[in-house]
Amino acid sequence: ISIAASRQRRDELFNLKKNNSSLVVHIVRTAPAPGKWMDDGNDFEAVDVITSGVALDCEMVVLTTRKSSLARCSIVDWDESVLLDEYVFISPSDILDYVTQVSGIQPKHLEGAPSFEVVRARAASLLEGRVLIG
């Protein structure tokens, strides 16, 4: 479910007065949220963003196939406590560019790292029922 709240509605809901940009909130959930989220202008009960809000950051590398691949996944909560910070194993022979100047990723970081499937499962379990802010 996605909400693109208007600036005024955003301020009413979250008491934010920082800038003119709109706020987009995604609820990552397989079942309906406890609150009723609607973007049709009706009133709704919001999920507590302060306790359930998380942010996700991904660092990528460039593969020899010229496609990007996840090399690091980080999730923090509203208080910036780290919930997940995992490198993802990729065979060095499959990597064309670590994009170190942007990603900070170096070959040593990926040695012995868990597989993509393991990191994806860990991230999914942390995101379940949370508000992903971005």
Protein backbone atom coordinates (compact mmCIF):
# COMPACT_ATOMS: atom_id res chain seq x y z
CA ILE A 1 0.00 0.00 0.00
CA SER A 2 1.41 3.42 -0.82
CA ILE A 3 0.48 6.90 0.29
CA ALA A 4 1.58 10.07 -1.38
CA ALA A 5 0.39 12.51 1.28
CA SER A 6 -0.08 16.16 0.40
CA ARG A 7 2.19 18.62 2.15
CA GLN A 8 -0.62 19.84 4.37
CA ARG A 9 -1.83 16.33 5.20
CA ARG A 10 1.74 15.25 5.90
CA ASP A 11 2.15 18.08 8.41
CA GLU A 12 -1.14 17.18 10.09
CA LEU A 13 -0.26 13.49 10.35
CA PHE A 14 3.40 13.59 11.27
CA ASN A 15 3.79 17.15 12.54
CA LEU A 16 6.66 17.75 10.14
CA LYS A 17 7.37 21.29 8.99
CA LYS A 18 10.77 20.75 7.38
CA ASN A 19 10.42 21.50 3.66
CA ASN A 20 8.10 21.54 0.68
CA SER A 21 8.68 17.98 -0.46
CA SER A 22 5.94 15.40 -0.24
CA LEU A 23 6.33 12.31 1.92
CA VAL A 24 5.92 8.85 0.46
CA VAL A 25 5.30 6.01 2.91
CA HIS A 26 5.25 2.34 1.92
CA ILE A 27 3.83 -0.28 4.26
CA VAL A 28 5.67 -3.56 3.75
CA ARG A 29 3.17 -6.21 4.75
CA THR A 30 1.44 -9.23 3.35
CA ALA A 31 -1.70 -8.70 5.44
CA PRO A 32 -3.64 -5.42 5.79
CA ALA A 33 -2.12 -2.89 8.16
CA PRO A 34 -3.75 -2.41 11.58
CA GLY A 35 -4.56 1.18 10.60
CA LYS A 36 -6.64 2.07 7.57
CA TRP A 37 -4.31 3.72 5.05
CA MET A 38 -6.04 5.52 2.22
CA ASP A 39 -4.97 8.21 -0.20
CA ASP A 40 -8.48 9.28 -1.16
CA GLY A 41 -8.66 12.19 1.30
CA ASN A 42 -10.60 10.31 3.98
CA ASP A 43 -9.39 10.36 7.56
CA PHE A 44 -7.39 7.35 8.61
CA GLU A 45 -5.60 5.93 11.60
CA ALA A 46 -1.85 5.93 10.97
CA VAL A 47 0.60 3.24 11.99
CA ASP A 48 3.08 4.66 14.52
CA VAL A 49 5.93 5.70 12.21
CA ILE A 50 8.25 6.55 15.12
CA THR A 51 8.35 2.98 16.45
CA SER A 52 7.79 1.03 13.25
CA GLY A 53 9.58 3.20 10.68
CA VAL A 54 12.76 1.89 9.09
CA ALA A 55 15.07 3.03 6.29
CA LEU A 56 16.83 0.74 3.83
CA ASP A 57 20.07 1.39 1.94
CA CYS A 58 21.66 -0.87 -0.67
CA GLU A 59 25.15 -0.74 -2.16
CA MET A 60 25.67 -2.27 -5.57
CA VAL A 61 28.56 -3.55 -7.67
CA VAL A 62 28.74 -3.95 -11.45
CA LEU A 63 28.94 -7.51 -12.75
CA THR A 64 30.82 -8.69 -15.83
CA THR A 65 27.39 -8.96 -17.50
CA ARG A 66 27.10 -5.15 -17.02
CA LYS A 67 24.22 -5.62 -14.58
CA SER A 68 24.19 -4.34 -11.01
CA SER A 69 24.13 -6.72 -8.07
CA LEU A 70 23.48 -6.17 -4.38
CA ALA A 71 26.72 -6.14 -2.38
CA ARG A 72 25.54 -4.63 0.93
CA CYS A 73 22.17 -4.16 2.60
CA SER A 74 21.65 -1.91 5.62
CA ILE A 75 18.47 -1.23 7.60
CA VAL A 76 18.16 1.31 10.42
CA ASP A 77 15.23 2.22 12.63
CA TRP A 78 13.83 5.66 13.41
CA ASP A 79 16.53 6.22 16.07
CA GLU A 80 19.24 5.22 13.58
CA SER A 81 19.93 1.96 15.42
CA VAL A 82 21.35 -0.56 12.98
CA LEU A 83 18.97 -3.49 12.51
CA LEU A 84 20.87 -5.09 9.62
CA ASP A 85 24.20 -4.39 7.96
CA GLU A 86 25.22 -7.31 5.77
CA TYR A 87 27.57 -7.73 2.85
CA VAL A 88 26.46 -10.17 0.15
CA PHE A 89 28.79 -12.78 -1.31
CA ILE A 90 29.51 -12.40 -5.00
CA SER A 91 32.26 -14.39 -6.69
CA PRO A 92 35.16 -12.02 -7.46
CA SER A 93 35.32 -13.41 -11.01
CA ASP A 94 31.76 -12.13 -11.59
CA ILE A 95 32.55 -8.53 -10.57
CA LEU A 96 33.64 -6.00 -13.18
CA ASP A 97 33.62 -2.91 -10.92
CA TYR A 98 33.27 -2.62 -7.15
CA VAL A 99 32.39 1.08 -7.59
CA THR A 100 34.42 1.61 -4.40
CA GLN A 101 34.48 5.41 -4.75
CA VAL A 102 30.67 5.41 -4.41
CA SER A 103 29.81 2.18 -2.59
CA GLY A 104 32.83 1.80 -0.32
CA ILE A 105 32.77 -1.90 -1.22
CA GLN A 106 36.15 -3.66 -1.46
CA PRO A 107 36.87 -7.31 -2.31
CA LYS A 108 37.69 -8.11 1.33
CA HIS A 109 34.16 -7.12 2.40
CA LEU A 110 32.52 -9.84 0.31
CA GLU A 111 34.82 -12.69 1.36
CA GLY A 112 32.85 -15.13 3.51
CA ALA A 113 29.70 -12.97 3.33
CA PRO A 114 26.28 -14.67 3.32
CA SER A 115 24.48 -15.37 0.04
CA PHE A 116 21.93 -13.05 -1.52
CA GLU A 117 19.13 -15.42 -0.51
CA VAL A 118 20.19 -15.33 3.17
CA VAL A 119 20.48 -11.53 3.25
CA ARG A 120 17.15 -11.14 1.43
CA ALA A 121 15.41 -13.40 3.98
CA ARG A 122 16.92 -11.47 6.90
CA ALA A 123 15.88 -8.14 5.39
CA ALA A 124 12.37 -9.39 4.61
CA SER A 125 11.87 -10.59 8.19
CA LEU A 126 12.92 -7.16 9.51
CA LEU A 127 10.66 -5.29 7.07
CA GLU A 128 7.56 -7.37 7.76
CA GLY A 129 4.91 -5.15 9.33
CA ARG A 130 7.12 -2.06 9.35
CA VAL A 131 6.80 1.28 7.62
CA LEU A 132 9.54 1.71 5.00
CA ILE A 133 10.35 5.42 4.74
CA GLY A 134 12.06 6.70 1.66
